[in-house]
Amino acid sequence: MILDDFSLKGKVAVVTGANTGLGQGMCVALAQAGATVAGVARRECTETASLIQKDGGEFTEVLADLSKPESVDLILEKVLSVYGHVDILVNNAGIILREDAINVTAEDWNKVINLNLNMVFLMSQAFARQYIEQGTGGKIVNIASMTSFQGGIRIPAYTSSKSAVLGLTRALANEWASKGINVNAIAPGYMATNNTTQLRDDEKRAGEILERIPAGRWGTPQDVAGAVVFLCSKAADYVHGFTVAVDGGWLAR
Ligand code: NAD
């Protein structure tokens, strides 16, 4: 039956940036769909763990700093030591630094590109190697952005990284689709999380943004739940290299 294809029972999912915001929402959604979830974060994921465990779900916390390339192997080793296999990777961790392009330092530029792009590639590569070794195939979902399609304002490194995530998603899908690995992305619109605190605190910008969202409200972590479960499930086995907007209609304007 079709709904069975959306079930993630027996799957092990790794979500980066699991302690808060969209990452937390996606951990809960994947667990509700039946997956065992390993949440990667620099800080403890107490809230995420309790949201999952209260529904009888299974959650393991993996403390790691994704600004460091050596974290990639440590994360994979930890997950494999606990669960023995892995099926799903959600590359969600990301940072945004707001500054006029004219004043952005090389250090800040590199910080954003490193976490939002370089680490997405290195994590995807390590997980794809593992999926191939397991002979199981697997799922990779990258978190893109409206700035994968648009320029944004005062966030040149962020826009560059998220535009590249859309291209990387296509490039990896082209190479790995034949190996049973689905690489796709979700482009959230304007969501009420820490990522947009500064924006939402700016009354004028917040008003302009809200006025332009056809759905008439900012998004929430729950809004990405359906898309992530779908892309991580058997129901999306023939979906490759696509970036799904979950944006309240923003891109349709
Ligand atoms: P958030 O700031 O609440 O979450 C960011 C997550 O990344 C946190 O869990 C944080 O701990 C983690 N993180 C940051 N640096 C890390 C590091 N060095 N190592 C490990 N983890 C690290 O904001 P969010 O909105 O939940 O963002 C999640 C993703 O969604 C990001 O990639 C963001 O760019 C993207 N996004 C957000 C919006 C939005 O409107 N909120 C829109 C489009 C895309």
Short mmCIF file of C-alpha atoms and ligand atoms in Angstrom, two decimals:
data_model
loop_
_atom_site.label_atom_id
_atom_site.label_comp_id
_atom_site.label_asym_id
_atom_site.label_seq_id
_atom_site.Cartn_x
_atom_site.Cartn_y
_atom_site.Cartn_z
CA MET A 1 0.00 0.00 0.00
CA ILE A 2 1.26 3.48 -0.83
CA LEU A 3 1.53 4.77 2.75
CA ASP A 4 3.88 1.88 3.53
CA ASP A 5 6.34 3.41 1.07
CA PHE A 6 6.60 6.48 3.30
CA SER A 7 7.53 4.43 6.37
CA LEU A 8 11.14 4.70 7.58
CA LYS A 9 10.93 1.69 9.90
CA GLY A 10 14.32 -0.02 10.21
CA LYS A 11 16.20 2.96 8.74
CA VAL A 12 18.99 4.81 10.51
CA ALA A 13 18.99 8.56 9.84
CA VAL A 14 21.72 11.09 10.63
CA VAL A 15 20.66 14.74 10.89
CA THR A 16 23.23 17.51 11.40
CA GLY A 17 22.32 20.53 13.50
CA ALA A 18 19.87 18.44 15.52
CA ASN A 19 19.59 20.52 18.69
CA THR A 20 17.27 23.25 17.44
CA GLY A 21 15.22 24.76 14.60
CA LEU A 22 14.65 22.90 11.35
CA GLY A 23 17.12 20.14 12.29
CA GLN A 24 15.19 19.38 15.44
CA GLY A 25 11.89 19.38 13.52
CA MET A 26 13.30 16.97 10.93
CA CYS A 27 14.69 14.64 13.63
CA VAL A 28 11.23 14.42 15.18
CA ALA A 29 9.57 13.89 11.79
CA LEU A 30 11.96 11.11 10.74
CA ALA A 31 11.52 9.40 14.12
CA GLN A 32 7.73 9.65 13.83
CA ALA A 33 8.03 7.97 10.43
CA GLY A 34 9.83 5.08 12.12
CA ALA A 35 13.53 5.90 11.68
CA THR A 36 16.15 5.59 14.38
CA VAL A 37 17.75 9.03 14.52
CA ALA A 38 21.33 10.07 15.29
CA GLY A 39 21.47 13.82 15.82
CA VAL A 40 24.75 15.63 15.26
CA ALA A 41 25.31 18.88 17.15
CA ARG A 42 27.94 20.87 19.01
CA ARG A 43 25.58 21.19 21.95
CA GLU A 44 23.47 18.66 23.83
CA CYS A 45 20.23 17.70 22.12
CA THR A 46 18.22 17.24 25.31
CA GLU A 47 15.04 18.79 23.92
CA THR A 48 15.22 16.85 20.63
CA ALA A 49 15.82 13.60 22.52
CA SER A 50 12.84 14.13 24.81
CA LEU A 51 10.51 15.11 21.94
CA ILE A 52 11.40 11.84 20.21
CA GLN A 53 11.51 9.61 23.25
CA LYS A 54 8.11 10.73 24.55
CA ASP A 55 6.59 9.13 21.43
CA GLY A 56 8.65 5.96 21.97
CA GLY A 57 11.22 6.84 19.28
CA GLU A 58 14.94 6.08 19.33
CA PHE A 59 17.52 8.92 19.37
CA THR A 60 21.28 9.06 19.82
CA GLU A 61 23.22 12.26 20.20
CA VAL A 62 26.54 12.64 18.39
CA LEU A 63 28.50 15.64 19.67
CA ALA A 64 30.70 17.03 16.90
CA ASP A 65 31.86 20.35 15.50
CA LEU A 66 31.19 20.33 11.78
CA SER A 67 33.56 23.20 11.13
CA LYS A 68 36.30 20.55 11.45
CA PRO A 69 36.73 18.07 8.57
CA GLU A 70 37.90 15.32 10.97
CA SER A 71 34.37 15.28 12.43
CA VAL A 72 33.10 13.47 9.32
CA ASP A 73 34.81 10.15 10.10
CA LEU A 74 34.09 10.47 13.82
CA ILE A 75 30.35 10.89 13.15
CA LEU A 76 30.18 7.93 10.78
CA GLU A 77 32.23 5.72 13.13
CA LYS A 78 30.00 6.60 16.10
CA VAL A 79 26.79 5.91 14.19
CA LEU A 80 28.09 2.60 12.81
CA SER A 81 29.36 1.53 16.23
CA VAL A 82 25.87 2.04 17.71
CA TYR A 83 23.64 0.89 14.84
CA GLY A 84 25.88 -1.05 12.43
CA HIS A 85 24.50 0.61 9.31
CA VAL A 86 23.17 3.93 8.05
CA ASP A 87 20.54 4.80 5.44
CA ILE A 88 19.79 8.52 5.54
CA LEU A 89 21.86 11.71 5.82
CA VAL A 90 20.26 15.14 6.23
CA ASN A 91 22.86 17.89 5.81
CA ASN A 92 21.07 20.59 7.79
CA ALA A 93 23.73 22.37 9.90
CA GLY A 94 24.41 25.82 8.54
CA ILE A 95 25.31 29.35 9.54
CA ILE A 96 24.42 32.78 8.20
CA LEU A 97 26.54 35.91 8.78
CA ARG A 98 24.94 39.23 7.84
CA GLU A 99 27.21 42.05 6.68
CA ASP A 100 27.48 44.45 3.76
CA ALA A 101 29.43 42.65 1.02
CA ILE A 102 31.95 45.48 1.02
CA ASN A 103 32.93 44.71 4.63
CA VAL A 104 32.88 40.88 4.71
CA THR A 105 36.20 39.50 5.99
CA ALA A 106 37.95 36.53 4.40
CA GLU A 107 37.64 34.74 7.73
CA ASP A 108 33.85 35.09 7.86
CA TRP A 109 33.53 34.21 4.17
CA ASN A 110 35.50 30.99 4.73
CA LYS A 111 33.58 30.09 7.89
CA VAL A 112 30.26 30.12 6.02
CA ILE A 113 31.52 28.38 2.88
CA ASN A 114 33.29 25.73 4.95
CA LEU A 115 30.27 24.68 7.01
CA ASN A 116 27.49 25.29 4.47
CA LEU A 117 29.23 23.86 1.41
CA ASN A 118 32.55 22.08 1.99
CA MET A 119 31.20 20.00 4.87
CA VAL A 120 28.04 19.13 2.96
CA PHE A 121 30.23 17.65 0.24
CA LEU A 122 32.56 15.80 2.64
CA MET A 123 29.66 14.37 4.66
CA SER A 124 27.83 13.32 1.49
CA GLN A 125 30.95 11.66 0.07
CA ALA A 126 31.63 9.71 3.29
CA PHE A 127 28.01 8.54 3.54
CA ALA A 128 27.84 7.61 -0.16
CA ARG A 129 30.98 5.49 0.27
CA GLN A 130 29.30 3.77 3.22
CA TYR A 131 26.04 3.19 1.28
CA ILE A 132 28.07 1.65 -1.56
CA GLU A 133 30.03 -0.56 0.85
CA GLN A 134 26.80 -1.70 2.50
CA GLY A 135 25.30 -2.40 -0.94
CA THR A 136 22.06 -0.85 0.24
CA GLY A 137 21.88 2.50 -1.48
CA GLY A 138 20.70 5.39 0.66
CA LYS A 139 19.30 8.88 0.88
CA ILE A 140 20.98 12.28 1.14
CA VAL A 141 18.92 15.43 1.70
CA ASN A 142 20.69 18.79 1.67
CA ILE A 143 19.14 21.92 3.13
CA ALA A 144 19.25 24.64 0.52
CA SER A 145 17.47 28.02 0.73
CA MET A 146 15.58 30.70 -1.18
CA THR A 147 19.11 32.03 -1.80
CA SER A 148 19.74 28.92 -3.90
CA PHE A 149 17.48 30.77 -6.38
CA GLN A 150 17.80 34.42 -5.41
CA GLY A 151 20.57 36.83 -4.39
CA GLY A 152 19.58 37.81 -0.87
CA ILE A 153 20.82 41.00 0.80
CA ARG A 154 23.94 41.37 3.02
CA ILE A 155 24.61 37.61 2.96
CA PRO A 156 26.98 37.07 0.00
CA ALA A 157 28.78 34.02 1.44
CA TYR A 158 25.51 32.40 2.55
CA THR A 159 23.93 32.94 -0.89
CA SER A 160 27.02 31.56 -2.59
CA SER A 161 27.02 28.49 -0.36
CA LYS A 162 23.31 27.77 -0.76
CA SER A 163 23.38 28.34 -4.54
CA ALA A 164 26.26 25.88 -4.66
CA VAL A 165 24.30 23.36 -2.56
CA LEU A 166 21.66 23.29 -5.31
CA GLY A 167 24.35 22.60 -7.93
CA LEU A 168 26.11 20.05 -5.74
CA THR A 169 22.80 18.24 -5.21
CA ARG A 170 22.42 17.86 -8.98
CA ALA A 171 26.06 16.91 -9.53
CA LEU A 172 26.05 14.18 -6.88
CA ALA A 173 22.69 12.85 -8.06
CA ASN A 174 24.09 12.44 -11.56
CA GLU A 175 26.96 10.30 -10.28
CA TRP A 176 25.17 8.33 -7.60
CA ALA A 177 21.62 7.72 -8.86
CA SER A 178 22.81 4.55 -10.61
CA LYS A 179 24.12 3.29 -7.25
CA GLY A 180 20.71 3.54 -5.58
CA ILE A 181 21.62 6.77 -3.80
CA ASN A 182 19.06 9.59 -3.94
CA VAL A 183 20.54 13.06 -3.49
CA ASN A 184 17.93 15.82 -3.21
CA ALA A 185 17.50 19.08 -1.36
CA ILE A 186 14.85 21.07 0.46
CA ALA A 187 14.81 24.84 0.07
CA PRO A 188 12.96 26.27 3.06
CA GLY A 189 11.42 29.70 2.70
CA TYR A 190 11.44 32.19 5.56
CA MET A 191 11.20 30.07 8.70
CA ALA A 192 10.92 31.26 12.30
CA THR A 193 14.18 29.85 13.77
CA ASN A 194 17.47 31.24 15.18
CA ASN A 195 18.69 31.63 11.59
CA THR A 196 16.19 34.46 11.04
CA THR A 197 16.13 36.05 14.52
CA GLN A 198 17.97 39.15 13.30
CA LEU A 199 15.63 39.49 10.31
CA ARG A 200 12.50 39.06 12.41
CA ASP A 201 13.83 41.61 14.94
CA ASP A 202 14.05 44.19 12.14
CA GLU A 203 10.44 45.34 12.02
CA LYS A 204 10.66 46.88 8.55
CA ARG A 205 12.37 43.89 6.87
CA ALA A 206 10.16 41.40 8.74
CA GLY A 207 7.04 43.26 7.55
CA GLU A 208 8.25 43.37 3.94
CA ILE A 209 9.03 39.66 3.98
CA LEU A 210 5.73 38.65 5.54
CA GLU A 211 3.83 40.76 3.05
CA ARG A 212 5.52 38.89 0.16
CA ILE A 213 4.79 35.34 1.44
CA PRO A 214 1.62 34.10 -0.31
CA ALA A 215 0.79 31.81 2.62
CA GLY A 216 0.71 34.89 4.85
CA ARG A 217 2.93 33.50 7.62
CA TRP A 218 6.52 32.52 8.36
CA GLY A 219 7.27 28.80 8.17
CA THR A 220 7.92 26.52 11.14
CA PRO A 221 10.08 23.40 11.61
CA GLN A 222 6.89 21.31 11.26
CA ASP A 223 6.42 22.67 7.75
CA VAL A 224 9.48 20.78 6.44
CA ALA A 225 8.45 17.50 8.09
CA GLY A 226 6.48 16.09 5.14
CA ALA A 227 9.12 16.94 2.55
CA VAL A 228 11.99 15.38 4.48
CA VAL A 229 10.08 12.17 5.23
CA PHE A 230 9.08 11.88 1.57
CA LEU A 231 12.61 12.45 0.23
CA CYS A 232 14.06 9.95 2.73
CA SER A 233 11.49 7.27 1.90
CA LYS A 234 11.00 4.59 -0.73
CA ALA A 235 8.21 6.79 -2.14
CA ALA A 236 10.97 9.07 -3.52
CA ASP A 237 13.18 6.32 -4.98
CA TYR A 238 12.91 7.81 -8.49
CA VAL A 239 13.43 11.44 -7.37
CA HIS A 240 17.02 12.52 -8.00
CA GLY A 241 18.84 15.85 -7.92
CA PHE A 242 15.80 18.00 -7.23
CA THR A 243 15.48 20.90 -4.81
CA VAL A 244 12.00 21.07 -3.33
CA ALA A 245 10.89 24.50 -2.13
CA VAL A 246 8.90 24.55 1.10
CA ASP A 247 8.34 28.27 1.10
CA GLY A 248 4.69 29.24 1.53
CA GLY A 249 4.68 30.15 -2.16
CA TRP A 250 7.62 32.65 -2.00
CA LEU A 251 9.21 31.49 -5.27
CA ALA A 252 5.88 31.47 -7.05
CA ARG A 253 5.55 35.26 -6.61
P1 NAD B 1 19.46 27.39 13.43
O1 NAD B 1 20.50 28.46 13.49
O2 NAD B 1 18.48 27.26 14.52
O3 NAD B 1 20.13 26.00 13.17
C1 NAD B 1 21.43 25.80 12.69
C2 NAD B 1 21.94 24.47 13.17
O4 NAD B 1 23.27 24.28 12.70
C3 NAD B 1 21.99 24.41 14.70
O5 NAD B 1 21.57 23.15 15.13
C4 NAD B 1 23.47 24.61 14.98
O6 NAD B 1 23.87 24.03 16.21
C5 NAD B 1 24.07 23.88 13.79
N1 NAD B 1 25.47 24.25 13.59
C6 NAD B 1 25.97 25.47 13.31
N2 NAD B 1 27.32 25.41 13.27
C7 NAD B 1 27.67 24.12 13.54
C8 NAD B 1 28.90 23.42 13.65
N3 NAD B 1 30.07 24.04 13.49
N4 NAD B 1 28.88 22.10 13.94
C9 NAD B 1 27.69 21.45 14.13
N5 NAD B 1 26.50 22.05 14.03
C10 NAD B 1 26.49 23.38 13.74
O7 NAD B 1 18.67 27.71 12.09
P2 NAD B 1 17.75 26.80 11.17
O8 NAD B 1 16.86 27.73 10.47
O9 NAD B 1 17.18 25.66 11.90
O10 NAD B 1 18.83 26.31 10.10
C11 NAD B 1 18.94 24.97 9.66
C12 NAD B 1 19.33 24.97 8.19
O11 NAD B 1 18.26 25.52 7.44
C13 NAD B 1 20.56 25.79 7.87
O12 NAD B 1 21.33 25.14 6.88
C14 NAD B 1 19.96 27.07 7.30
O13 NAD B 1 20.85 27.74 6.46
C15 NAD B 1 18.78 26.51 6.57
N6 NAD B 1 17.71 27.45 6.23
C16 NAD B 1 17.03 28.13 7.17
C17 NAD B 1 16.04 29.01 6.78
C18 NAD B 1 15.24 29.81 7.76
O14 NAD B 1 14.49 30.70 7.33
N7 NAD B 1 15.33 29.58 9.04
C19 NAD B 1 15.73 29.18 5.45
C20 NAD B 1 16.44 28.44 4.50
C21 NAD B 1 17.43 27.57 4.90
#
